[in-house]
XYZ file of C-alpha atoms in Angstrom:
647
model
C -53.813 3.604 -7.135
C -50.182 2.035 -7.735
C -47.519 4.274 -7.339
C -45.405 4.115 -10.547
C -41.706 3.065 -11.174
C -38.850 5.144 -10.532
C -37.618 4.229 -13.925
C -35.297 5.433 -16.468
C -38.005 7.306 -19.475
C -36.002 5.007 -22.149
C -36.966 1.732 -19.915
C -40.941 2.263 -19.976
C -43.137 1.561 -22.684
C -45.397 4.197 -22.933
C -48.222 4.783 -26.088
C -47.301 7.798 -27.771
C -49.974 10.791 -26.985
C -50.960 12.894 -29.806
C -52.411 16.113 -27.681
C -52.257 18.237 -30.955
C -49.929 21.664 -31.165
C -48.852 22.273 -28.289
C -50.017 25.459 -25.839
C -47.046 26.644 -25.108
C -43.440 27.195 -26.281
C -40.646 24.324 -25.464
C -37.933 25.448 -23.653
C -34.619 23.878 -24.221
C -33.168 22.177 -20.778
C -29.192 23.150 -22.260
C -27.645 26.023 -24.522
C -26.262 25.186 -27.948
C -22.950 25.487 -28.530
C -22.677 28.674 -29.980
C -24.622 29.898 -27.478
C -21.986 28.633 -24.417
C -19.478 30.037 -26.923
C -21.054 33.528 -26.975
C -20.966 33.282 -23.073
C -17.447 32.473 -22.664
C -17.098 35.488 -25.159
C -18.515 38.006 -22.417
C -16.700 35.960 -19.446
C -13.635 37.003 -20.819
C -14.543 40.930 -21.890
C -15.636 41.110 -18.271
C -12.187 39.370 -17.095
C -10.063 41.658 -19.289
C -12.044 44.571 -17.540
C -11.528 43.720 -14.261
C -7.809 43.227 -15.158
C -7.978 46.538 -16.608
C -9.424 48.275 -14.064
C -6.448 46.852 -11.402
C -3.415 47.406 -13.666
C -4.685 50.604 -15.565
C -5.664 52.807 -13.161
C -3.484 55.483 -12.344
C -1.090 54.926 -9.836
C -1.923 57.803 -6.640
C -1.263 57.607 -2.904
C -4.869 58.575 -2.526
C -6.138 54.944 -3.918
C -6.083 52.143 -1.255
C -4.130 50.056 -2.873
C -5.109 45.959 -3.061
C -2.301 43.772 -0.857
C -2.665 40.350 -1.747
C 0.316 39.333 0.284
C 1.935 38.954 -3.491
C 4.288 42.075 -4.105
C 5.987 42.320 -7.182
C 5.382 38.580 -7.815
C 3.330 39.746 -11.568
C 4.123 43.205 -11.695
C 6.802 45.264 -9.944
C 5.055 48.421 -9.111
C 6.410 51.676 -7.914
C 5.498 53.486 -4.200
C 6.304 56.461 -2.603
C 8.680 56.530 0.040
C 7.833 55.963 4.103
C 9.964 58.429 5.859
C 12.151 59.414 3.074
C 13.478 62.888 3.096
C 11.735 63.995 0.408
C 7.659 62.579 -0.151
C 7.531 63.509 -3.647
C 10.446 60.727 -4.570
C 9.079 57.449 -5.437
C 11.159 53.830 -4.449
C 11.197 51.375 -6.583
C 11.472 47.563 -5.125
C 14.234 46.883 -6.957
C 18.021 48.470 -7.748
C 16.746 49.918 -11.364
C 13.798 52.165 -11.496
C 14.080 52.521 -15.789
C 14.410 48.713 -16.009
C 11.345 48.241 -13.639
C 9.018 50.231 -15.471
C 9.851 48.663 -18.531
C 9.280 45.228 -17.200
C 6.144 46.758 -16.097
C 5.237 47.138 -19.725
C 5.927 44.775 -21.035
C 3.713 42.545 -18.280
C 1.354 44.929 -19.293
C 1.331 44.294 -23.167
C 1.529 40.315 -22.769
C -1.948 40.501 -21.069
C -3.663 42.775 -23.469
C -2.070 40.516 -26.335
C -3.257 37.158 -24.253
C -6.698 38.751 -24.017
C -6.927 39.271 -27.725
C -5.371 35.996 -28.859
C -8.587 34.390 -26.454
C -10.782 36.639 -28.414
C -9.739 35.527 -31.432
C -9.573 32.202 -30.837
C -13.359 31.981 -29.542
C -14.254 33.939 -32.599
C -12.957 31.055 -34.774
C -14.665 28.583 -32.784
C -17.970 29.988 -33.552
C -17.307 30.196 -37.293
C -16.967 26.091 -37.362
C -19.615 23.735 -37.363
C -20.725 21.966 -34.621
C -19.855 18.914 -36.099
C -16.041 20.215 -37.032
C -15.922 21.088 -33.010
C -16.402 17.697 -31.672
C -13.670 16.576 -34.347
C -11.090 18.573 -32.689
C -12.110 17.472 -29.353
C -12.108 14.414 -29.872
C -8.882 14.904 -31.841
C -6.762 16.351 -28.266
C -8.938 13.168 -26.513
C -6.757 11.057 -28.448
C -3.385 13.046 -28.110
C -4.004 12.354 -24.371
C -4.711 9.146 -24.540
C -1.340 8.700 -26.454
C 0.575 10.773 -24.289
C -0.851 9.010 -21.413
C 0.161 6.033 -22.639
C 3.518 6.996 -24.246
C 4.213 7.857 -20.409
C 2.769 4.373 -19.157
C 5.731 2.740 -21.353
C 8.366 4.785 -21.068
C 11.651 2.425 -20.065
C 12.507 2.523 -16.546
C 16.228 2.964 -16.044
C 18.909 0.186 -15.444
C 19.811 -0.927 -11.854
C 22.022 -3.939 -11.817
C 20.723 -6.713 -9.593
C 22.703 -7.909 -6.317
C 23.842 -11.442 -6.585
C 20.981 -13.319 -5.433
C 21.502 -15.737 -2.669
C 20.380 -19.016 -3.034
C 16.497 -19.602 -3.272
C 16.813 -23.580 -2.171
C 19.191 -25.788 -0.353
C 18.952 -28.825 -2.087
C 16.604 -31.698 -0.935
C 16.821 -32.639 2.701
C 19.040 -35.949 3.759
C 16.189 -36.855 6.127
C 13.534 -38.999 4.294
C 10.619 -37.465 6.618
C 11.874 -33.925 5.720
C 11.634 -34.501 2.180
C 8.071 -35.979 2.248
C 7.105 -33.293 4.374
C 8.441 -30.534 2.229
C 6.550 -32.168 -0.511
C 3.720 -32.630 0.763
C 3.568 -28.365 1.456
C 4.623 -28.144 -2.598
C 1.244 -30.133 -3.255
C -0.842 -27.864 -1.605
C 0.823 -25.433 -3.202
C -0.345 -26.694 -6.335
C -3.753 -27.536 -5.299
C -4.411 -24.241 -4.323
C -2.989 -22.813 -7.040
C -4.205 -25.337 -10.173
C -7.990 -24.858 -9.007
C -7.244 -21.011 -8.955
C -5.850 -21.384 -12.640
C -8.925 -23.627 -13.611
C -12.079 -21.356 -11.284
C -10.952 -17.424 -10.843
C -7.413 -16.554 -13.390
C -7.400 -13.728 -13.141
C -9.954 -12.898 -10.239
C -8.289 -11.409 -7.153
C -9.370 -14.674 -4.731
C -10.378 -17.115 -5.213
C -14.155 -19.020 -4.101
C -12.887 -22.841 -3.738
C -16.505 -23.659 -2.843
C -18.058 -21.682 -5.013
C -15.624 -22.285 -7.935
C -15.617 -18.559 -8.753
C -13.490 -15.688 -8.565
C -13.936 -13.698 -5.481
C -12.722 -9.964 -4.656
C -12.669 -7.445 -1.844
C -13.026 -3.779 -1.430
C -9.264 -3.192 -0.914
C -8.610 -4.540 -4.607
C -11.335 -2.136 -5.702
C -13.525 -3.335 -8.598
C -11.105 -4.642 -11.353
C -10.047 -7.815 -11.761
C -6.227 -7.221 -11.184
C -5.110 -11.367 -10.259
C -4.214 -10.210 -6.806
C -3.014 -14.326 -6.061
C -1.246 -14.605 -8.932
C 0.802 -11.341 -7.746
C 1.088 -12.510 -4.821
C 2.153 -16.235 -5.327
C 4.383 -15.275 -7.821
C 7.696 -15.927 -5.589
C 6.465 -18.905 -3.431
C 5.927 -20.052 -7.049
C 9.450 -19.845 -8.120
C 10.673 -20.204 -4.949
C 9.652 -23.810 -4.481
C 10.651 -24.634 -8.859
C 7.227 -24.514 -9.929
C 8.444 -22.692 -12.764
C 5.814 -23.631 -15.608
C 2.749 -22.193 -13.180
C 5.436 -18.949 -12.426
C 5.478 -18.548 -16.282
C 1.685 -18.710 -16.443
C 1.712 -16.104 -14.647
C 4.235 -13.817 -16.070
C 2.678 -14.062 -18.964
C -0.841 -13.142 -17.621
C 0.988 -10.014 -16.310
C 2.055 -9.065 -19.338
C -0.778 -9.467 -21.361
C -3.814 -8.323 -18.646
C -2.432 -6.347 -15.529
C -3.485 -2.806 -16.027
C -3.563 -0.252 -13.366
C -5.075 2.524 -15.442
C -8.787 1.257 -14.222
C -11.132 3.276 -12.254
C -11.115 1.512 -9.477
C -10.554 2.353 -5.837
C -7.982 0.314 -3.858
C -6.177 0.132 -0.392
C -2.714 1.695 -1.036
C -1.468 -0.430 1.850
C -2.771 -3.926 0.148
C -1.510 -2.668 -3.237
C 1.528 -1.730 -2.184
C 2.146 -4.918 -0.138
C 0.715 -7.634 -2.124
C 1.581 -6.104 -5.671
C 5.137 -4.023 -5.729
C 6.141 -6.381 -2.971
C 4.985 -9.277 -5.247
C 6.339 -7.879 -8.284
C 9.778 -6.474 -7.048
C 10.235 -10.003 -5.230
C 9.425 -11.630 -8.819
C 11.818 -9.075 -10.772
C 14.616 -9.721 -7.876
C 14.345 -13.270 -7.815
C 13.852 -13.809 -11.806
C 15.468 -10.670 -13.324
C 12.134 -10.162 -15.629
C 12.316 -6.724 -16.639
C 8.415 -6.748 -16.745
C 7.933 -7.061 -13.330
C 10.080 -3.737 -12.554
C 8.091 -1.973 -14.981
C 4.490 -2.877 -13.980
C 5.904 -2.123 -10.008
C 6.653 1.639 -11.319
C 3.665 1.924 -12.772
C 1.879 1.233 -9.694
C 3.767 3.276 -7.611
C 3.154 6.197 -10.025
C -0.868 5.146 -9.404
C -0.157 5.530 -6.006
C 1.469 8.744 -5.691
C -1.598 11.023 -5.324
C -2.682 9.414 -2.471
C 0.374 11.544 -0.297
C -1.270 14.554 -1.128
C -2.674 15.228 2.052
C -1.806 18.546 4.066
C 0.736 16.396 6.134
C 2.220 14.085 3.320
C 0.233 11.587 5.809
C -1.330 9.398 2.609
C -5.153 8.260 2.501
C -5.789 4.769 2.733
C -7.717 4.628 0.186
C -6.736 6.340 -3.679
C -8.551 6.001 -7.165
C -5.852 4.316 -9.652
C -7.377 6.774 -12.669
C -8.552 9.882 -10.879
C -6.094 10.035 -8.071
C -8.787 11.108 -5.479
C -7.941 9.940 -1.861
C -9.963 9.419 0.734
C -9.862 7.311 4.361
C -11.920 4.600 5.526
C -15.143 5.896 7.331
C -14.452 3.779 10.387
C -11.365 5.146 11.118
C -11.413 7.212 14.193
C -12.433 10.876 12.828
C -11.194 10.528 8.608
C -7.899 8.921 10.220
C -4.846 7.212 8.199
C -4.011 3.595 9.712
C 0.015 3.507 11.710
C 0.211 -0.294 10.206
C -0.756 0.755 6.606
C 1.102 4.204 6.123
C 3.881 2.846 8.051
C 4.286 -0.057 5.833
C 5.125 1.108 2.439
C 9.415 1.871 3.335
C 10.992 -0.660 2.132
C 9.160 -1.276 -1.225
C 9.246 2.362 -1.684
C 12.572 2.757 -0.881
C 13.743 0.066 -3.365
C 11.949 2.175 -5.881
C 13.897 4.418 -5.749
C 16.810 2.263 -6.526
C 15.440 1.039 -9.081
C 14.371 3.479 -10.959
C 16.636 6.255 -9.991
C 14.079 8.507 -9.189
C 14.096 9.664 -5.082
C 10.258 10.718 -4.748
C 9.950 7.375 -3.526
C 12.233 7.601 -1.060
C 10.775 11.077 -0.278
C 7.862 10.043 0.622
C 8.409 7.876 3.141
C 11.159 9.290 4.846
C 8.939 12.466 5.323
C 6.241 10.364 7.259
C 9.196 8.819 9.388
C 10.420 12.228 9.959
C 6.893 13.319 11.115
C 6.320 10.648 13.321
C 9.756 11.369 14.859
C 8.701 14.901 15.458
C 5.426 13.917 17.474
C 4.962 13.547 21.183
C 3.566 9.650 21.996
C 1.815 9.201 24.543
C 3.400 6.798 27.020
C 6.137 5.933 24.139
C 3.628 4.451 22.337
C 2.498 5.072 18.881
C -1.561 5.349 18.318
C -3.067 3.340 15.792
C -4.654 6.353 14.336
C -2.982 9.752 12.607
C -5.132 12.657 11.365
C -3.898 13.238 7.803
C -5.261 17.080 7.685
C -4.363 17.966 10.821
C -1.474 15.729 11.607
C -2.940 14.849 15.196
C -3.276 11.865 16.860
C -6.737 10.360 16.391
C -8.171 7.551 19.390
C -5.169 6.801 21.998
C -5.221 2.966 20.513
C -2.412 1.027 20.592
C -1.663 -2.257 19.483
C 1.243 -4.444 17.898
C -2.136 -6.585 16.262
C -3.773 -5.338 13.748
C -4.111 -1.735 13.141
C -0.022 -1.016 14.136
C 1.614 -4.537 13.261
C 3.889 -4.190 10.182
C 5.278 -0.953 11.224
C 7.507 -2.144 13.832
C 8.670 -4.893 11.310
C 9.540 -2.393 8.323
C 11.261 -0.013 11.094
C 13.695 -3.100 12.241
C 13.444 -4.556 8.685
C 14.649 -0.989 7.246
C 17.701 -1.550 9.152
C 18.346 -4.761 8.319
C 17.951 -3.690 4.519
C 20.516 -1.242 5.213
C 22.903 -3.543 6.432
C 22.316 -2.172 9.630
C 23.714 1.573 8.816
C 20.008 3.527 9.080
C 20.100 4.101 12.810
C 17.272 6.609 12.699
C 15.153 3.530 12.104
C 16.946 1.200 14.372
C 16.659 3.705 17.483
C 12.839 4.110 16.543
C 12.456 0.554 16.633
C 13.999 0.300 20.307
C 12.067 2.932 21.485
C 8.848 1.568 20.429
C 9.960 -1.690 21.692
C 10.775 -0.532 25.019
C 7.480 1.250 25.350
C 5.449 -1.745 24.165
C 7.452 -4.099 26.826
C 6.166 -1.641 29.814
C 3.012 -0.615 28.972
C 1.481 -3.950 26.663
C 3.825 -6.667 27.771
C 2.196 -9.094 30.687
C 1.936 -12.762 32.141
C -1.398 -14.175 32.717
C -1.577 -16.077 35.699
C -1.309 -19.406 33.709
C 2.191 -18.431 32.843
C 1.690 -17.103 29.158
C 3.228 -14.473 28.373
C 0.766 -11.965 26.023
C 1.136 -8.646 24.216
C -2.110 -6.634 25.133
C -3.670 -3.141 23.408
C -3.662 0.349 24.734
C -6.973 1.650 24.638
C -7.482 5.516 25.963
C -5.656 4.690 28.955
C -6.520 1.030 29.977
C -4.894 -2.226 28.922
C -7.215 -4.725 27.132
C -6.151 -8.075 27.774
C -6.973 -9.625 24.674
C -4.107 -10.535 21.626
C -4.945 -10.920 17.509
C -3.384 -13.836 15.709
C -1.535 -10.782 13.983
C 0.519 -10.071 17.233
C 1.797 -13.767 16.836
C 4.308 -12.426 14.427
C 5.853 -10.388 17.046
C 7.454 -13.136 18.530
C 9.644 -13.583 15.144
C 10.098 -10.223 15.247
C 11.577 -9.490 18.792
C 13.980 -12.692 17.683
C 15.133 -10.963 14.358
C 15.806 -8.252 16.355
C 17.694 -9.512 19.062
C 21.217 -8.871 17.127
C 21.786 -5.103 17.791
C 19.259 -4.502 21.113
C 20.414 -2.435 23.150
C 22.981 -2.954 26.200
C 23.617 -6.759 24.691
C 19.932 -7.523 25.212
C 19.971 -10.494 23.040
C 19.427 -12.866 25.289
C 16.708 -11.543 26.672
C 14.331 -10.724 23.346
C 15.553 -14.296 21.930
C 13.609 -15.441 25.256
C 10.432 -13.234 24.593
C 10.492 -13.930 21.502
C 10.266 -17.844 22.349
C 7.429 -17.034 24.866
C 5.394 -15.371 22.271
C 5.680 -18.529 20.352
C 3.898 -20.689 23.257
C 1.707 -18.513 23.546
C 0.404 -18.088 20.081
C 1.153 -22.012 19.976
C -0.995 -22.246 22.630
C -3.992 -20.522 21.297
C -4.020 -23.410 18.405
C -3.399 -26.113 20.842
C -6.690 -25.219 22.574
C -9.077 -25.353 20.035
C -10.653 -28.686 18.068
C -9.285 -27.963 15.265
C -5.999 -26.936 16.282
C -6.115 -23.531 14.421
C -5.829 -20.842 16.068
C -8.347 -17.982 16.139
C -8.223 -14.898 15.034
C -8.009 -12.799 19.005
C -7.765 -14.616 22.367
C -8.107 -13.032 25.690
C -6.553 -13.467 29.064
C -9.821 -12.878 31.611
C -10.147 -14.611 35.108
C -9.911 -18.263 33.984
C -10.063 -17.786 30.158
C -6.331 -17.843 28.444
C -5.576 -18.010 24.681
C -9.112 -18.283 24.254
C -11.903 -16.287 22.041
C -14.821 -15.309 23.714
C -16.902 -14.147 21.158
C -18.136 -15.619 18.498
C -16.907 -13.028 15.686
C -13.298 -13.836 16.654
C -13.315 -17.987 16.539
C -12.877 -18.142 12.699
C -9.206 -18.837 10.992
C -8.734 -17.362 7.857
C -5.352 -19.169 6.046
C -3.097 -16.677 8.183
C 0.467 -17.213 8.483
C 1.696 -15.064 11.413
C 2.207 -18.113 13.739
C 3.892 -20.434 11.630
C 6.225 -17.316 10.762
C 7.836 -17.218 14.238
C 7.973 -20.892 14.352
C 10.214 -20.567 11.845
C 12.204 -18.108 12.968
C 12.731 -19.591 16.327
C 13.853 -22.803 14.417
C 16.105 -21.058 12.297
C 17.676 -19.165 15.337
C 17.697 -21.837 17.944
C 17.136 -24.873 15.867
C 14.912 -26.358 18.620
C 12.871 -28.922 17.036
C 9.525 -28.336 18.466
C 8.812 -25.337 16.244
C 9.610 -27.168 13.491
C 6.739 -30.052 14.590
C 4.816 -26.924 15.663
C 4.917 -25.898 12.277
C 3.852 -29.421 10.661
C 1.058 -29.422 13.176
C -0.553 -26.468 11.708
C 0.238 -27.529 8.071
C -1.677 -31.177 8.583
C -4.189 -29.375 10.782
C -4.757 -26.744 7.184
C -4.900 -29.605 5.160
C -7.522 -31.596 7.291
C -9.673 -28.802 8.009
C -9.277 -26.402 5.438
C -8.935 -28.181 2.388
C -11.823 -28.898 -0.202
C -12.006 -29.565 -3.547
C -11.778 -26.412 -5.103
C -8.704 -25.277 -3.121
C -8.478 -23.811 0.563
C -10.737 -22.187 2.979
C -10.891 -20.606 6.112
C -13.027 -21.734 8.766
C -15.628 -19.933 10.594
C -15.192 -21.271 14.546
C -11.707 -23.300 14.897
C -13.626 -24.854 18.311
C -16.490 -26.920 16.520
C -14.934 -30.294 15.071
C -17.407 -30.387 12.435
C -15.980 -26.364 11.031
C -18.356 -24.520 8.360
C -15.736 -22.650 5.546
C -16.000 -19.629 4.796
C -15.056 -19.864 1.016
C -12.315 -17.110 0.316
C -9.392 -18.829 -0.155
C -7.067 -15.801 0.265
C -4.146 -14.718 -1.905
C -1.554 -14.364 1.348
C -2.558 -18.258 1.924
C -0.087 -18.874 -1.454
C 2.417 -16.104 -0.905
C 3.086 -16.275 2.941
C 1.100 -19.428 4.762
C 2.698 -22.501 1.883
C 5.426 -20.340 1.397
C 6.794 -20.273 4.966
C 5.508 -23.781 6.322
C 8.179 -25.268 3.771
C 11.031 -23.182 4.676
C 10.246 -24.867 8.559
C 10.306 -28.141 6.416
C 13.206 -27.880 5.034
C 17.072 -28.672 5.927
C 19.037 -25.683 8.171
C 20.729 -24.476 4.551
C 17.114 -23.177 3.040
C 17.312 -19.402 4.201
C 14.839 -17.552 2.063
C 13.765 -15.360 4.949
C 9.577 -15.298 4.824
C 8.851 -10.538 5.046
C 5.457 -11.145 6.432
C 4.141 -8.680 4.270
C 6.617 -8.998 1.467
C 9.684 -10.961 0.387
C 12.798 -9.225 -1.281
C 15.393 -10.689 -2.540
C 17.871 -7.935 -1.942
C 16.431 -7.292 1.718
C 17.423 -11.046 2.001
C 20.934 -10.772 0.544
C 21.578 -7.799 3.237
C 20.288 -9.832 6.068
C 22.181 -12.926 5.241
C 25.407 -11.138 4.591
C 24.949 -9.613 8.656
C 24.349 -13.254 9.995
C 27.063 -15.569 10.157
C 24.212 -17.957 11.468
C 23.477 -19.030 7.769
C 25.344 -20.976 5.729
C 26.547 -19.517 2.115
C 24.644 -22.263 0.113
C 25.640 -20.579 -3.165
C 29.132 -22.096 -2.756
C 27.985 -25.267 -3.853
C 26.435 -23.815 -6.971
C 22.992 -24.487 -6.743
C 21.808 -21.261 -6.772
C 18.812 -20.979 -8.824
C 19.410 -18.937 -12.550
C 17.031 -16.521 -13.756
C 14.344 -17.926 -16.281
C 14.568 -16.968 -19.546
């Protein structure tokens, strides 16, 4: 006998059965509406006794009265006097006993006369027809809908934009510079062109494949993460017709008012950072609008009993949660610790401080916490506001909030010293407790783990060593010299890691064991996915030293992208960077166009191109506050060619 399918009843074909009249009454599975109606009608008699019975009864110091720990918050009420001189005279708690009572009242009468209106009104509903119900309902759907919507719209406020600092240089005077810089601009296109042809409008993109591709951070919509993303590599390098393609698909398609589920941290970085970059660098009013729309989608996720916010919210219910992996229900350092700056600008923007709010209150709760060892954890408990596992790392997990702490600074034209000191305090603690040498010479930044150091580093870390030079201006006790030279050590070392595979990528963790240096063990950490965290301190060491072996460090890794990464359909990661003969993984990934192309061209270009490459996100008027505190960059606005808006 065959069991039968767990099917829907409307999916089956069944014979109908004529069994005659049947034996038995049928019972309804719901109530009609006049029946829930009638229901609701003796809810509310018993509510209005209850009510009764706790107002009405008389007031007598032989009743146990109620405390609800909410005196005189409804109504005042009148008791008899502890320790006065005479027990029969009654204090009021308040300065007017006559005024009191009549308040009293008057509470009193607005209850009975809200209890009646109810009545009334459910009365009124049961004289309509069922038919006339659902036409009102549906009739306050729609006045929703519209206010919802009236909301969505609503114009954000003027901020005038800084003067934007020069987006290009000009073309290089060296002949090899120039090819090389446009050789980056055609991948550029490539990737982007077979993106426009195989997944507009897709998140990723599958260059294999030929299909869109998506993720569980971007939820389930179809929200053009790359095009987002690419939007100010795009304009950045004058590929202005594909930037406009893309405007326009913003304005016509990108809707956050889906129910979908997405990472706030990847939203926040990849979208406001993408769209406030495009609105800085362009002065498109669109691009302001649709970033404070988002942010508005993303508010909900701070409710939390700490303000800590999930990593994880629901753009049309608001409902938060954390990922399951994540030590105990956990919020992530690196993704609730990287949402400042956008946030921050926000504000600005839109003149409206809950932005700023926000993140300054998880800045002031970290502040407020004991670390062990100095060092921050990877993992914060959002109910409880504990520490979750003792893991530390400046990889993946804690990365980008040491940049936004320094990069907060930077932003503020170095006046917020709150983040500046806890930048050097996390930096000193990650020096002692994760900085060491392997016995080859390399210098690596290690994880905290409950107490041990792992000797192992993530392609991630590899930013770091941009990071420690970016913040050598303003270290403490004139330590400039000193984190420009880490810095550069960082750089072989994640150089390093490349230079020892076959493909001369480098993976995605190396460890430092015995013999093994800058080398994956395993097999789940040989694969190179299109990240740009190496190239991104070669070009910060070349723009702060202007040696030229990060800038040929950096064309390295370009023509090893191109030879190994490259198919027809776009780009792709690889899955083991130590077999010559690689097998792609097919995601070619949206930070690939906004931070991988867009940085390998700024180490292509002449000393004057000083678009500084975020990591995480580029803004223009972070850049303008940066360049105005280094007199290491030339002002290449004074020879007007400063890029204008498009219109």
């Amino acid at each position: 006998m065959t069991t039968p399918a767990l099917l829907p009843l409307s999916g089956r074909r069944i014979p109908p059965l004529n069994l005659g009249p049947p034996s038995f009454p049928h019972h309804r599975a719901t109530l009609r509406l006049s029946e829930k109606f009638i229901l609701l009608l003796i809810l509310s008699a018993f509510i209005t006794l209850c009510f009764g019975a706790f107002f009405f009864l008389p007031d007598s110091s032989k009743h146990k009265r109620f405390d609800l720990g909410l005196e005189d918050v409804l109504i005042p009420h009148v008791d008899a006097g502890k320790g006065a001189k005479n027990p029969g005279v009654f204090l009021i708690h308040g300065p007017d006993e006559h005024r009191h009572r009549e308040e009293e009242e008057r509470l009193r009468n607005k209850i009975r006369a809200d209890h009646e209106k109810a009545l009334e009104e459910a009365k009124e509903k049961l004289k309509k027809s069922r038919e006339e119900i659902q036409a009102e309902i549906q009739t306050e759907k729609n006045k929703v809908v519209q206010e919802m919507k009236t909301k969505e719209k609503k114009p954000v406020p003027a901020a005038p934009i800084p003067n934007l600092i020069g987006t290009h240089g000009g073309d290089p005077e060296d002949n090899d510079l120039r090819e090389k810089r446009e050789k980056i601009k055609e991948m550029m296109k490539h990737a982007w062109d077979n993106y426009r042809i195989y997944g507009w409008g897709h998140n990723e993109l599958r260059p294999i494949a030929r299909k869109g591709h998506s993720t569980n951070i971007f939820g389930s919509s179809q929200m053009g993460a790359t095009i987002v993303d690419a939007l100010d590599t795009l304009y950045i390098m004058g590929l202005h017709d594909e930037f406009r393609d893309g405007q326009k698909w913003i304005e016509n398609n990108l809707d956050f008012s889906v129910n979908s589920e997405v990472s706030v941290f990847e939203v926040n970085i990849r979208f406001i950072g993408g769209l406030l970059a495009a609105y800085y660098l362009s002065g498109e009013e669109i691009f302001k609008i649709k970033a404070v729309q988002l942010a508005e989608k993303l508010l909900p996720a701070f409710n939390t009993p700490t303000g800590i916010p999930w990593a994880m919210v629901n753009l049309k219910s608001g409902v938060g949660r954390n990922w399951g992996w994540a030590s105990a229900g956990s919020s992530i350092l690196a993704e609730f610790g990287t949402l400042h700056m956008e946030f921050v600008h926000l504000s600005y923007l839109t003149g409206n401080p809950i932005y700023y709010k926000k993140v300054m209150h998880i800045r002031k709760l970290l502040q407020k916490m004991d670390r062990p060892n100095g060092l921050y954890p990877n993992y914060l408990n959002p109910r409880t506001g504990r520490w979750g596992q003792y893991h530390t790392s400046v990889g993946g997990l804690g990365d980008s909030f040491y940049e936004y702490l320094l990069k907060a600074w930077l932003m503020s034209d170095k006046t917020d010293h709150e983040a500046r000191k806890m930048y050097d305090d996390a930096i000193e603690a990650i020096e002692k407790h994760l900085i060491r040498k392997s016995r080859g010479g390399l210098t690596f930044i290690g994880e905290w783990k409950n107490g041990h150091l792992e000797k192992k580093m993530g392609h991630l870390a590899c930013f770091a060593g941009g990071m420690f030079v970016l913040g050598a201006d303003g270290s403490r006790m004139d330590q400039a010299g000193h984190y420009l030279e880490l810095g550069a050590e960082i750089a072989r070392t994640c150089h390093e890691s490349y230079d020892r595979t076959a493909l001369k990528l480098g993976p995605e963790s190396f460890k430092f064991d015995g013999a093994v240096e800058a080398v994956a063990v395993r097999q789940a950490e040989k694969y190179y996915i299109l990240r740009p965290e190496v190239i991104e301190t070669y070009w910060y060491l070349w723009r702060f030293t202007h040696d030229p072996r990060y800038r040929e460090w950096g064309w390295e890794a370009a023509l090893a992208i191109e030879k190994y990464c490259r198919v027809n359909g776009g780009f792709s990661g690889v899955k083991d960077v130590y077999s010559s003969t690689p097998t792609h993984d097919d995601v070619q990934q949206s930070f690939f166009l906004a931070e991988t192309l867009n940085v390998d061209k700024q180490v292509t270009c002449r000393r004057s191109w000083y678009l500084l490459p975020w990591g995480y996100t580029c803004l223009a008027l972070e850049l303008e506050k940066l360049m105005r505190s280094s007199n290491r960059n030339c002002r290449n606005c004074r020879s007007g060619s400063c890029p204008t808006p498009l219109r």
